[in-house]
Amino acid sequence: VARLHRQGGSLFRAAWDRLAASGQFLTEPVTWNVNFPFEAATDWGVLATRLAPLMYGECFTPVGGGYRHTKGALPYEECTEEGTDAAALLRGDVGVSRLDLRAFGQAAPALAGDSFPLRM
C-alpha cells in the first residue's frame, strides 16, 4: 500500500495528462490500455506501446458458482520486444496502448511516434 501511495498518483496523473493532451483521447470508440509498473524506474516515462505477443493461458479456475483469478504474475518477462507494453513495464515505464476492436486482425496504422515526450 505504501508503494502505491508513493508512486501511484504521479504515474496516473502523468498518463491521464498525456492522454488528454494527445488529441486522440475520447475522440473515437477505442479502449486505452494503460499499464503501470510495479516499481517505476527513476527516469520513468509514459510511452505509446502496442500489445506484447503474450499468451496468458488459463487465468481463472472454477470455484463454487463462479470463477477465481488464480494466475500469479503475468509473463511480461517473456517479451522484451521494444515498443510493447511488456517492455515498458519491465523497464519501469507506464505503457499506453490504443486498442481498436474494429481493427483487430487487420492492418492498422501505427501510433504517431514511438514514445511520448514526457519523461520524469
Short mmCIF file of C-alpha atoms in Angstrom, two decimals:
data_model
loop_
_atom_site.label_atom_id
_atom_site.label_comp_id
_atom_site.label_asym_id
_atom_site.label_seq_id
_atom_site.Cartn_x
_atom_site.Cartn_y
_atom_site.Cartn_z
CA VAL A 1 0.00 0.00 0.00
CA ALA A 2 2.85 2.38 0.78
CA ARG A 3 4.37 1.83 -2.69
CA LEU A 4 1.01 2.51 -4.32
CA HIS A 5 0.62 5.76 -2.37
CA ARG A 6 4.21 6.78 -3.09
CA GLN A 7 4.13 6.42 -6.87
CA GLY A 8 0.55 5.73 -7.94
CA GLY A 9 -0.75 9.28 -8.01
CA SER A 10 2.07 10.73 -10.09
CA LEU A 11 2.00 7.80 -12.55
CA PHE A 12 -1.74 8.04 -13.01
CA ARG A 13 -1.69 11.85 -13.35
CA ALA A 14 1.10 11.72 -15.97
CA ALA A 15 -0.74 9.07 -18.02
CA TRP A 16 -4.02 10.99 -17.79
CA ASP A 17 -2.38 14.30 -18.75
CA ARG A 18 -0.59 12.70 -21.72
CA LEU A 19 -3.77 11.05 -22.99
CA ALA A 20 -5.79 14.23 -22.57
CA ALA A 21 -3.17 16.27 -24.46
CA SER A 22 -2.78 13.73 -27.29
CA GLY A 23 -5.86 14.84 -29.22
CA GLN A 24 -6.82 11.15 -29.58
CA PHE A 25 -8.43 10.58 -26.21
CA LEU A 26 -12.24 10.29 -26.20
CA THR A 27 -12.48 11.10 -29.92
CA GLU A 28 -13.16 7.55 -31.15
CA PRO A 29 -14.77 4.40 -29.74
CA VAL A 30 -11.50 2.78 -28.67
CA THR A 31 -10.09 1.36 -25.46
CA TRP A 32 -6.94 2.75 -23.91
CA ASN A 33 -4.97 0.01 -22.18
CA VAL A 34 -2.79 1.69 -19.54
CA ASN A 35 -0.26 -0.46 -17.68
CA PHE A 36 1.56 0.79 -14.60
CA PRO A 37 4.84 -0.78 -13.45
CA PHE A 38 5.02 -2.42 -10.05
CA GLU A 39 8.02 -0.21 -9.29
CA ALA A 40 8.64 2.82 -11.50
CA ALA A 41 12.13 3.50 -12.86
CA THR A 42 13.80 6.68 -11.58
CA ASP A 43 13.54 8.12 -15.12
CA TRP A 44 10.13 6.64 -15.93
CA GLY A 45 8.00 7.96 -18.73
CA VAL A 46 4.63 7.44 -20.37
CA LEU A 47 5.23 5.51 -23.59
CA ALA A 48 2.98 4.77 -26.55
CA THR A 49 3.04 0.98 -26.78
CA ARG A 50 1.44 -1.92 -28.59
CA LEU A 51 0.30 -5.15 -27.02
CA ALA A 52 3.04 -7.71 -26.49
CA PRO A 53 2.53 -11.07 -28.21
CA LEU A 54 1.99 -12.95 -24.95
CA MET A 55 -0.16 -15.96 -24.20
CA TYR A 56 -1.62 -15.91 -20.71
CA GLY A 57 -3.13 -19.38 -20.76
CA GLU A 58 -5.62 -20.28 -18.08
CA CYS A 59 -6.05 -17.39 -15.65
CA PHE A 60 -9.28 -18.47 -13.95
CA THR A 61 -10.37 -21.57 -12.06
CA PRO A 62 -14.00 -22.56 -11.41
CA VAL A 63 -14.82 -22.06 -7.73
CA GLY A 64 -18.32 -22.68 -6.43
CA GLY A 65 -20.74 -20.97 -8.77
CA GLY A 66 -18.15 -18.58 -10.26
CA TYR A 67 -14.50 -18.21 -11.19
CA ARG A 68 -11.44 -17.06 -9.29
CA HIS A 69 -8.31 -15.46 -10.76
CA THR A 70 -5.59 -17.98 -9.96
CA LYS A 71 -2.73 -16.91 -12.19
CA GLY A 72 0.14 -15.26 -10.37
CA ALA A 73 2.40 -12.80 -12.13
CA LEU A 74 1.72 -12.34 -15.82
CA PRO A 75 4.51 -13.45 -18.21
CA TYR A 76 5.85 -9.98 -19.10
CA GLU A 77 9.44 -11.21 -18.70
CA GLU A 78 8.85 -13.40 -21.76
CA CYS A 79 8.67 -10.39 -24.10
CA THR A 80 11.39 -7.79 -24.32
CA GLU A 81 10.34 -6.65 -27.81
CA GLU A 82 10.87 -2.89 -27.94
CA GLY A 83 7.71 -0.83 -28.23
CA THR A 84 5.49 -3.33 -26.42
CA ASP A 85 3.60 -2.82 -23.19
CA ALA A 86 5.62 -5.65 -21.63
CA ALA A 87 8.96 -4.00 -22.46
CA ALA A 88 7.71 -0.70 -20.98
CA LEU A 89 6.69 -2.43 -17.75
CA LEU A 90 9.98 -4.31 -17.49
CA ARG A 91 11.85 -1.00 -17.82
CA GLY A 92 9.63 0.66 -15.21
CA ASP A 93 7.66 2.90 -17.56
CA VAL A 94 3.92 3.42 -17.98
CA GLY A 95 2.71 1.83 -21.22
CA VAL A 96 -0.32 3.16 -23.11
CA SER A 97 -1.76 1.05 -25.92
CA ARG A 98 -4.64 2.12 -28.15
CA LEU A 99 -6.96 -0.84 -28.71
CA ASP A 100 -9.43 -0.55 -31.55
CA LEU A 101 -11.66 -3.61 -31.76
CA ARG A 102 -12.64 -2.59 -35.29
CA ALA A 103 -9.03 -3.08 -36.40
CA PHE A 104 -8.10 -6.32 -34.62
CA GLY A 105 -6.91 -8.84 -37.17
CA GLN A 106 -6.47 -6.18 -39.85
CA ALA A 107 -3.60 -3.97 -40.91
CA ALA A 108 -3.78 -0.84 -38.75
CA PRO A 109 -1.71 2.36 -38.84
CA ALA A 110 0.91 2.68 -36.13
CA LEU A 111 0.55 5.22 -33.35
CA ALA A 112 2.22 8.50 -34.08
CA GLY A 113 5.72 8.39 -32.60
CA ASP A 114 7.48 5.65 -30.72
CA SER A 115 7.12 7.29 -27.36
CA PHE A 116 5.53 10.27 -25.77
CA PRO A 117 7.91 13.13 -24.98
CA LEU A 118 7.03 13.09 -21.28
CA ARG A 119 9.91 11.92 -19.04
CA MET A 120 10.00 12.13 -15.27
#
